[in-house]
CSV table of C-alpha atoms and ligand atoms in Angstrom, one decimal:
chain,number,residue,atom,x,y,z
B,1,MET,CA,0.0,0.0,0.0
B,2,THR,CA,1.6,3.3,-1.0
B,3,MET,CA,-1.3,5.8,-1.4
B,4,MET,CA,-3.6,7.2,1.3
B,5,LYS,CA,-6.6,9.6,1.4
B,6,ALA,CA,-6.0,13.0,2.7
B,7,ALA,CA,-8.1,16.4,3.0
B,8,VAL,CA,-6.0,18.9,1.2
B,9,PHE,CA,-6.5,22.9,0.6
B,10,VAL,CA,-7.2,23.3,-3.1
B,11,ALA,CA,-8.1,27.1,-3.2
B,12,PRO,CA,-10.3,29.4,-1.1
B,13,GLY,CA,-13.5,27.7,-0.4
B,14,ARG,CA,-12.2,24.3,-1.3
B,15,ILE,CA,-10.8,21.6,0.8
B,16,GLU,CA,-10.9,18.1,-0.8
B,17,LEU,CA,-10.2,14.7,-0.3
B,18,VAL,CA,-7.5,13.3,-2.6
B,19,ASP,CA,-5.2,10.4,-2.8
B,20,LYS,CA,-1.6,11.1,-1.8
B,21,PRO,CA,1.6,8.9,-1.4
B,22,ILE,CA,2.1,7.6,2.1
B,23,PRO,CA,5.2,9.5,3.0
B,24,PRO,CA,8.6,7.9,3.3
B,25,VAL,CA,9.7,7.9,7.2
B,26,GLY,CA,13.0,9.4,7.9
B,27,PRO,CA,15.4,8.5,10.8
B,28,ASN,CA,13.8,10.9,13.1
B,29,ASP,CA,10.2,10.6,12.0
B,30,ALA,CA,7.4,8.3,12.9
B,31,LEU,CA,4.4,7.5,10.5
B,32,VAL,CA,1.1,7.3,12.7
B,33,ARG,CA,-2.0,5.8,11.3
B,34,ILE,CA,-4.8,8.3,12.2
B,35,THR,CA,-7.7,6.8,14.3
B,36,THR,CA,-9.2,10.0,15.1
B,37,THR,CA,-8.7,13.5,14.2
B,38,THR,CA,-10.8,16.8,14.2
B,39,ILE,CA,-11.4,20.1,12.6
B,40,CYS,CA,-10.2,23.3,14.3
B,41,GLY,CA,-11.6,26.8,13.9
B,42,THR,CA,-8.1,27.7,12.4
B,43,ASP,CA,-8.9,25.0,9.7
B,44,VAL,CA,-12.1,26.9,8.7
B,45,HIS,CA,-10.0,30.2,8.4
B,46,ILE,CA,-7.8,28.2,6.0
B,47,LEU,CA,-10.7,26.8,4.1
B,48,LYS,CA,-12.0,30.4,3.7
B,49,GLY,CA,-8.6,31.7,2.3
B,50,GLU,CA,-8.2,34.0,5.5
B,51,TYR,CA,-5.1,32.0,6.5
B,52,PRO,CA,-2.9,31.1,3.7
B,53,VAL,CA,-1.5,27.6,3.2
B,54,ALA,CA,0.1,26.1,0.2
B,55,PRO,CA,-2.3,24.4,-2.1
B,56,GLY,CA,-2.1,20.6,-1.9
B,57,LEU,CA,-1.1,20.9,1.9
B,58,THR,CA,-3.0,18.3,4.0
B,59,ILE,CA,-4.9,20.3,6.6
B,60,GLY,CA,-5.4,19.2,10.3
B,61,HIS,CA,-3.3,19.4,13.6
B,62,GLU,CA,-5.0,17.2,16.1
B,63,PRO,CA,-3.8,13.6,15.9
B,64,VAL,CA,-4.9,10.3,17.7
B,65,GLY,CA,-3.4,7.2,16.3
B,66,ILE,CA,-1.3,4.3,16.2
B,67,ILE,CA,2.5,4.2,15.5
B,68,GLU,CA,2.8,2.4,12.0
B,69,LYS,CA,6.4,2.9,11.5
B,70,LEU,CA,9.3,4.3,13.7
B,71,GLY,CA,12.4,6.1,12.3
B,72,SER,CA,15.8,4.3,13.1
B,73,ASN,CA,16.7,7.1,15.6
B,74,VAL,CA,13.3,7.1,17.5
B,75,GLN,CA,13.9,5.5,20.9
B,76,GLY,CA,11.5,4.6,23.6
B,77,TYR,CA,8.3,3.7,21.5
B,78,GLN,CA,6.9,0.8,19.8
B,79,GLU,CA,5.2,0.2,16.4
B,80,GLY,CA,1.6,-0.4,17.3
B,81,GLN,CA,1.4,1.8,20.2
B,82,ARG,CA,-1.5,4.4,20.7
B,83,VAL,CA,-0.2,8.0,20.7
B,84,ILE,CA,-1.0,11.7,20.2
B,85,ALA,CA,1.2,14.5,19.1
B,86,GLY,CA,0.7,18.2,19.8
B,87,ALA,CA,-0.7,20.5,17.2
B,88,ILE,CA,2.6,22.6,16.9
B,89,CYS,CA,4.9,19.5,16.7
B,90,PRO,CA,7.9,21.6,17.7
B,91,SER,CA,11.5,20.6,16.7
B,92,PHE,CA,13.1,22.0,19.9
B,93,ASN,CA,15.9,23.3,17.8
B,94,SER,CA,15.1,27.0,17.7
B,95,TYR,CA,16.2,29.7,20.1
B,96,ALA,CA,12.7,30.2,21.4
B,97,SER,CA,12.0,26.6,22.1
B,98,GLN,CA,15.6,26.3,23.8
B,99,ASP,CA,14.4,29.2,26.0
B,100,GLY,CA,11.3,27.3,27.0
B,101,LEU,CA,8.8,28.3,24.6
B,102,SER,CA,7.8,25.0,22.9
B,103,SER,CA,5.2,26.6,20.5
B,104,GLN,CA,7.5,29.5,19.3
B,105,ASP,CA,9.5,27.2,17.2
B,106,GLY,CA,9.3,28.9,13.9
B,107,GLY,CA,13.0,28.6,13.0
B,108,CYS,CA,13.3,31.9,11.4
B,109,THR,CA,16.7,33.2,11.7
B,110,CYS,CA,16.9,36.2,9.8
B,111,HIS,CA,14.6,38.3,11.8
B,112,GLY,CA,14.2,36.1,14.8
B,113,TYR,CA,10.5,36.6,14.7
B,114,LYS,CA,7.4,34.9,13.2
B,115,PRO,CA,4.1,36.1,14.0
B,116,MET,CA,2.4,32.6,13.5
B,117,GLY,CA,4.7,31.0,16.2
B,118,GLY,CA,6.1,27.6,15.1
B,119,TRP,CA,2.8,25.8,14.2
B,120,ARG,CA,3.8,22.9,11.7
B,121,PHE,CA,1.1,20.3,11.3
B,122,GLY,CA,-1.4,21.4,8.5
B,123,ASN,CA,0.3,24.7,8.3
B,124,THR,CA,3.9,24.2,6.9
B,125,ILE,CA,3.8,20.4,6.7
B,126,ASP,CA,1.2,17.9,5.9
B,127,GLY,CA,-1.2,17.5,8.7
B,128,THR,CA,-3.6,15.1,10.3
B,129,GLN,CA,-6.9,15.0,8.3
B,130,ALA,CA,-5.7,11.8,6.3
B,131,GLU,CA,-5.2,8.1,6.9
B,132,TYR,CA,-1.5,8.7,7.9
B,133,VAL,CA,0.6,11.7,9.4
B,134,LEU,CA,4.3,12.0,9.3
B,135,VAL,CA,5.4,13.2,12.7
B,136,PRO,CA,8.8,14.9,12.7
B,137,ASP,CA,11.2,15.0,15.6
B,138,ALA,CA,9.1,12.0,17.0
B,139,GLN,CA,10.9,11.3,19.9
B,140,ALA,CA,10.3,14.9,21.2
B,141,ASN,CA,6.7,14.8,20.2
B,142,LEU,CA,4.9,11.4,20.5
B,143,ALA,CA,3.0,10.9,23.9
B,144,PRO,CA,1.5,7.4,24.5
B,145,VAL,CA,-2.2,7.2,25.4
B,146,PRO,CA,-2.7,5.7,28.8
B,147,ASP,CA,-4.7,2.5,28.7
B,148,GLY,CA,-8.4,2.7,29.0
B,149,LEU,CA,-8.9,6.0,27.4
B,150,SER,CA,-11.0,6.6,24.4
B,151,ASP,CA,-9.8,8.6,21.2
B,152,GLU,CA,-12.6,11.1,22.1
B,153,GLN,CA,-11.3,11.6,25.5
B,154,VAL,CA,-7.8,12.5,24.4
B,155,LEU,CA,-8.9,14.3,21.2
B,156,MET,CA,-8.6,17.9,22.8
B,157,CYS,CA,-5.0,17.3,24.2
B,158,PRO,CA,-3.1,18.0,21.0
B,159,ASP,CA,-4.4,21.7,20.5
B,160,ILE,CA,-7.6,22.7,22.3
B,161,MET,CA,-6.8,21.6,25.8
B,162,SER,CA,-3.3,22.6,25.5
B,163,THR,CA,-4.3,26.1,24.4
B,164,GLY,CA,-7.3,26.4,26.9
B,165,PHE,CA,-5.0,25.5,29.7
B,166,ALA,CA,-2.0,27.6,28.6
B,167,GLY,CA,-4.6,30.6,28.9
B,168,ALA,CA,-5.3,29.7,32.5
B,169,GLU,CA,-1.5,29.1,33.2
B,170,ALA,CA,-0.4,32.4,31.6
B,171,ALA,CA,-3.0,34.3,33.6
B,172,ASN,CA,-1.1,32.9,36.6
B,173,ILE,CA,-4.4,32.2,38.5
B,174,LYS,CA,-4.0,32.0,42.3
B,175,ILE,CA,-6.2,29.8,44.6
B,176,GLY,CA,-9.2,31.9,45.2
B,177,ASP,CA,-9.0,34.4,42.2
B,178,ILE,CA,-12.0,35.7,40.5
B,179,VAL,CA,-11.8,34.8,36.8
B,180,ALA,CA,-13.9,35.8,33.6
B,181,VAL,CA,-13.6,33.9,30.4
B,182,PHE,CA,-14.8,35.5,27.2
B,183,ALA,CA,-16.2,33.1,24.6
B,184,GLN,CA,-17.1,29.5,25.3
B,185,GLY,CA,-16.1,27.8,22.2
B,186,PRO,CA,-13.9,24.6,22.6
B,187,ILE,CA,-10.7,26.8,23.7
B,188,GLY,CA,-12.8,28.9,26.0
B,189,LEU,CA,-14.5,25.9,27.7
B,190,CYS,CA,-11.1,24.5,28.2
B,191,ALA,CA,-9.8,27.7,29.6
B,192,THR,CA,-12.8,27.5,32.0
B,193,ALA,CA,-11.8,24.0,33.0
B,194,GLY,CA,-8.3,25.3,33.4
B,195,ALA,CA,-9.2,28.1,35.7
B,196,LYS,CA,-11.2,25.5,37.8
B,197,LEU,CA,-8.2,23.3,38.1
B,198,ARG,CA,-5.9,26.3,39.1
B,199,GLY,CA,-8.2,27.0,42.0
B,200,ALA,CA,-10.3,30.0,41.0
B,201,SER,CA,-13.1,30.6,43.6
B,202,MET,CA,-15.5,32.1,41.1
B,203,ILE,CA,-15.3,31.6,37.3
B,204,ILE,CA,-17.5,33.9,35.1
B,205,ALA,CA,-18.3,32.4,31.6
B,206,ILE,CA,-19.5,34.6,28.8
B,207,ASP,CA,-20.9,33.5,25.5
B,208,GLY,CA,-23.9,34.2,23.4
B,209,VAL,CA,-25.2,30.5,23.1
B,210,ASN,CA,-26.9,29.2,26.1
B,211,GLU,CA,-26.1,25.6,25.2
B,212,ARG,CA,-22.3,26.4,25.5
B,213,LEU,CA,-22.8,28.3,28.7
B,214,GLN,CA,-24.6,25.1,30.0
B,215,ILE,CA,-21.5,23.0,29.2
B,216,ALA,CA,-19.3,25.8,30.8
B,217,ARG,CA,-21.2,25.1,34.0
B,218,GLN,CA,-20.4,21.6,33.6
B,219,LEU,CA,-16.8,22.4,33.3
B,220,GLY,CA,-16.5,24.5,36.4
B,221,ALA,CA,-18.2,28.1,35.6
B,222,ASP,CA,-20.0,29.3,38.7
B,223,VAL,CA,-21.7,32.2,36.9
B,224,THR,CA,-22.7,32.5,33.1
B,225,LEU,CA,-23.5,35.5,31.3
B,226,ASN,CA,-25.2,35.8,27.8
B,227,PHE,CA,-23.7,38.8,26.1
B,228,ARG,CA,-27.1,38.9,24.1
B,229,GLU,CA,-29.1,39.4,27.2
B,230,VAL,CA,-26.9,41.5,29.7
B,231,ASP,CA,-24.2,44.1,29.6
B,232,VAL,CA,-21.3,41.8,30.4
B,233,VAL,CA,-18.9,44.5,31.7
B,234,ASP,CA,-21.6,46.0,34.1
B,235,GLU,CA,-22.5,42.5,35.4
B,236,ILE,CA,-18.9,41.5,36.0
B,237,LEU,CA,-18.1,44.7,37.9
B,238,LYS,CA,-21.2,44.2,39.8
B,239,LEU,CA,-20.5,40.4,40.7
B,240,THR,CA,-17.0,41.7,42.0
B,241,GLY,CA,-18.3,44.7,43.9
B,242,GLY,CA,-16.6,47.0,41.6
B,243,ARG,CA,-13.4,45.6,42.1
B,244,GLY,CA,-12.8,43.7,38.9
B,245,VAL,CA,-11.5,40.2,38.2
B,246,ASP,CA,-8.0,39.0,38.9
B,247,ALA,CA,-7.7,37.5,35.5
B,248,ALA,CA,-9.8,37.8,32.3
B,249,ILE,CA,-9.2,35.1,29.6
B,250,GLU,CA,-9.9,36.2,26.0
B,251,ALA,CA,-10.8,33.0,23.7
B,252,LEU,CA,-12.2,34.2,20.5
B,253,GLY,CA,-9.9,37.2,19.0
B,254,THR,CA,-12.0,40.0,18.6
B,255,GLN,CA,-12.0,43.7,19.4
B,256,THR,CA,-15.1,43.4,21.6
B,257,THR,CA,-14.0,40.4,23.6
B,258,PHE,CA,-10.5,42.0,24.1
B,259,GLU,CA,-11.8,45.2,25.1
B,260,SER,CA,-14.4,43.8,27.5
B,261,ALA,CA,-11.6,41.7,29.1
B,262,LEU,CA,-9.5,44.8,29.7
B,263,ARG,CA,-12.6,46.6,31.1
B,264,VAL,CA,-13.4,44.2,33.8
B,265,LEU,CA,-9.7,43.7,35.2
B,266,LYS,CA,-8.9,44.9,38.6
B,267,PRO,CA,-5.9,47.1,38.9
B,268,GLY,CA,-2.9,44.8,38.5
B,269,GLY,CA,-5.0,42.0,37.0
B,270,THR,CA,-4.0,40.1,34.0
B,271,LEU,CA,-5.6,39.8,30.5
B,272,SER,CA,-4.7,36.4,29.2
B,273,SER,CA,-5.2,36.3,25.5
B,274,LEU,CA,-5.8,33.1,23.3
B,275,GLY,CA,-7.8,34.4,20.4
B,276,VAL,CA,-6.2,34.7,16.9
B,277,TYR,CA,-7.0,38.1,15.7
B,278,SER,CA,-7.6,39.2,12.0
B,279,SER,CA,-7.5,43.0,12.4
B,280,ASP,CA,-5.7,45.5,14.5
B,281,LEU,CA,-6.7,45.9,18.0
B,282,VAL,CA,-7.5,49.3,19.6
B,283,ILE,CA,-6.7,49.7,23.1
B,284,PRO,CA,-9.1,52.6,24.4
B,285,LEU,CA,-7.5,54.9,27.0
B,286,GLY,CA,-10.0,54.4,29.6
B,287,ALA,CA,-10.0,50.6,29.5
B,288,PHE,CA,-6.3,50.8,29.7
B,289,HIS,CA,-6.3,53.2,32.6
B,290,ALA,CA,-4.1,55.3,30.3
B,291,GLY,CA,-1.3,52.9,31.0
B,292,LEU,CA,-1.4,53.4,34.7
B,293,GLY,CA,-3.3,50.1,35.7
B,294,ASP,CA,-0.2,47.9,36.3
B,295,ASN,CA,-2.0,45.4,34.4
B,296,LYS,CA,-0.3,42.5,32.4
B,297,ILE,CA,-1.5,41.6,28.7
B,298,VAL,CA,-0.1,38.1,27.8
B,299,THR,CA,-0.8,36.0,24.8
B,300,SER,CA,-0.3,32.1,24.5
B,301,LEU,CA,0.0,29.7,21.7
B,302,CYS,CA,-0.6,25.9,22.0
B,303,PRO,CA,2.4,24.3,24.1
B,304,GLY,CA,3.6,21.2,22.6
B,305,GLY,CA,6.1,18.4,23.0
B,306,LYS,CA,5.7,15.1,24.7
B,307,GLU,CA,6.1,16.2,28.3
B,308,ARG,CA,3.1,18.8,27.8
B,309,MET,CA,1.0,16.1,26.2
B,310,ARG,CA,1.9,13.6,29.0
B,311,ARG,CA,0.7,16.1,31.6
B,312,LEU,CA,-2.6,16.7,29.9
B,313,LEU,CA,-3.2,13.0,29.3
B,314,ASN,CA,-2.6,12.4,33.0
B,315,VAL,CA,-5.3,15.1,33.7
B,316,VAL,CA,-7.9,13.2,31.5
B,317,ALA,CA,-6.7,9.7,33.0
B,318,SER,CA,-7.0,11.1,36.5
B,319,GLY,CA,-10.7,12.1,35.9
B,320,ARG,CA,-9.9,15.7,36.8
B,321,VAL,CA,-11.7,16.8,33.8
B,322,ASP,CA,-13.9,15.1,31.0
B,323,LEU,CA,-13.5,16.9,27.7
B,324,GLY,CA,-15.0,14.0,25.8
B,325,LEU,CA,-18.4,15.9,26.1
B,326,LEU,CA,-17.0,18.5,23.7
B,327,VAL,CA,-17.1,15.9,20.9
B,328,THR,CA,-20.6,16.5,19.6
B,329,HIS,CA,-20.4,14.7,16.1
B,330,GLU,CA,-18.7,11.9,14.3
B,331,TYR,CA,-17.9,11.7,10.6
B,332,LYS,CA,-15.9,9.3,8.3
B,333,LEU,CA,-12.9,10.9,6.6
B,334,GLU,CA,-14.9,10.4,3.4
B,335,GLN,CA,-17.3,12.9,4.7
B,336,ILE,CA,-14.9,15.6,5.6
B,337,VAL,CA,-16.4,18.1,3.3
B,338,GLU,CA,-19.7,17.6,5.0
B,339,ALA,CA,-18.0,17.9,8.5
B,340,TYR,CA,-16.5,21.2,7.3
B,341,ASP,CA,-19.8,22.5,6.3
B,342,LEU,CA,-21.5,21.7,9.5
B,343,PHE,CA,-18.4,22.8,11.7
B,344,GLY,CA,-17.8,26.0,9.7
B,345,HIS,CA,-21.6,27.1,9.8
B,346,GLN,CA,-21.6,26.1,13.5
B,347,ARG,CA,-24.9,24.2,13.0
B,348,ASP,CA,-26.8,21.7,15.0
B,349,GLY,CA,-25.0,22.6,18.4
B,350,VAL,CA,-21.6,21.5,17.2
B,351,LEU,CA,-18.4,22.0,19.4
B,352,LYS,CA,-16.0,19.5,17.9
B,353,VAL,CA,-16.3,16.8,15.4
B,354,ALA,CA,-14.5,13.5,15.4
B,355,ILE,CA,-13.1,12.4,12.0
B,356,LYS,CA,-12.5,8.8,11.6
B,357,PRO,CA,-10.3,7.7,8.6
B,358,PHE,CA,-10.8,3.9,9.2
G,1,LIG,ZN1,-6.3,24.4,16.2
């Protein structure tokens, strides 16, 4: 068998299933047979042509699968083992990753800066919406799935959970903090779960969809606010006695959510931004206290690597949080165009879709 099915970007508006050669396995690679993958909001931006990738690139960056073939240098794993790998799939060779930032592994040496971080799967190399994916730097990236966990239970680890939890970690939430989480899509829901695990005493979840707010409660939100029904900033200031929240996590990437997050911060509070923005942000003087608020604004991109994945898998295995409930729909890989249509239009209460190649 030399060919496989893969969902590739063709042109704006077109992601199609095509036949592609199964890639050869280099000494540091692993070939993983995908058992479950999923579609991310970023993939929809790629589909619409809002985030450019090379035509013919296989899309997808959230793999759960089985090691089919290991490169000769890759130690400590076996063929046939169930594994995941993080969405970014860092090489750990860049200055940024050597400095502890596994996601900023872009490897650009000329200017030392790449705005899109170091994201590789389905961005700069073939991704996971296929029968097989080649994992580069496999020894740094493969994480075995603990026995007894389903694909759905661990499907959020490579991206959504790592990103959402990173938002709570970057906010440096202390036990007893009050935290607001703006937007309760999959990443915002994971940020809510992360805030709970970090010991927040009150988590205020904000969204415009009541079903999502319901799930936010299941994952740890104490108060939910529908921005279509209330003035969110007023409500949060009331809930905190005018004091503001210790941390506000932004999980959408819009001016409104960013600005609201800034407006509800206490003096000295932290705005932890997870959204991917597609236009310039404006920081109003009032919301910014003219620069005198002692506030911190921090951003995070999905941390990767096998140790990050091991920790996230342990969170799932320990039963601390159940993110399987974010998987609302299942499709075969052959139906991926249909799955994009449902997910892209956010129909039928979809949060995440499980895509099964086999
Ligand atoms: Zn993603």
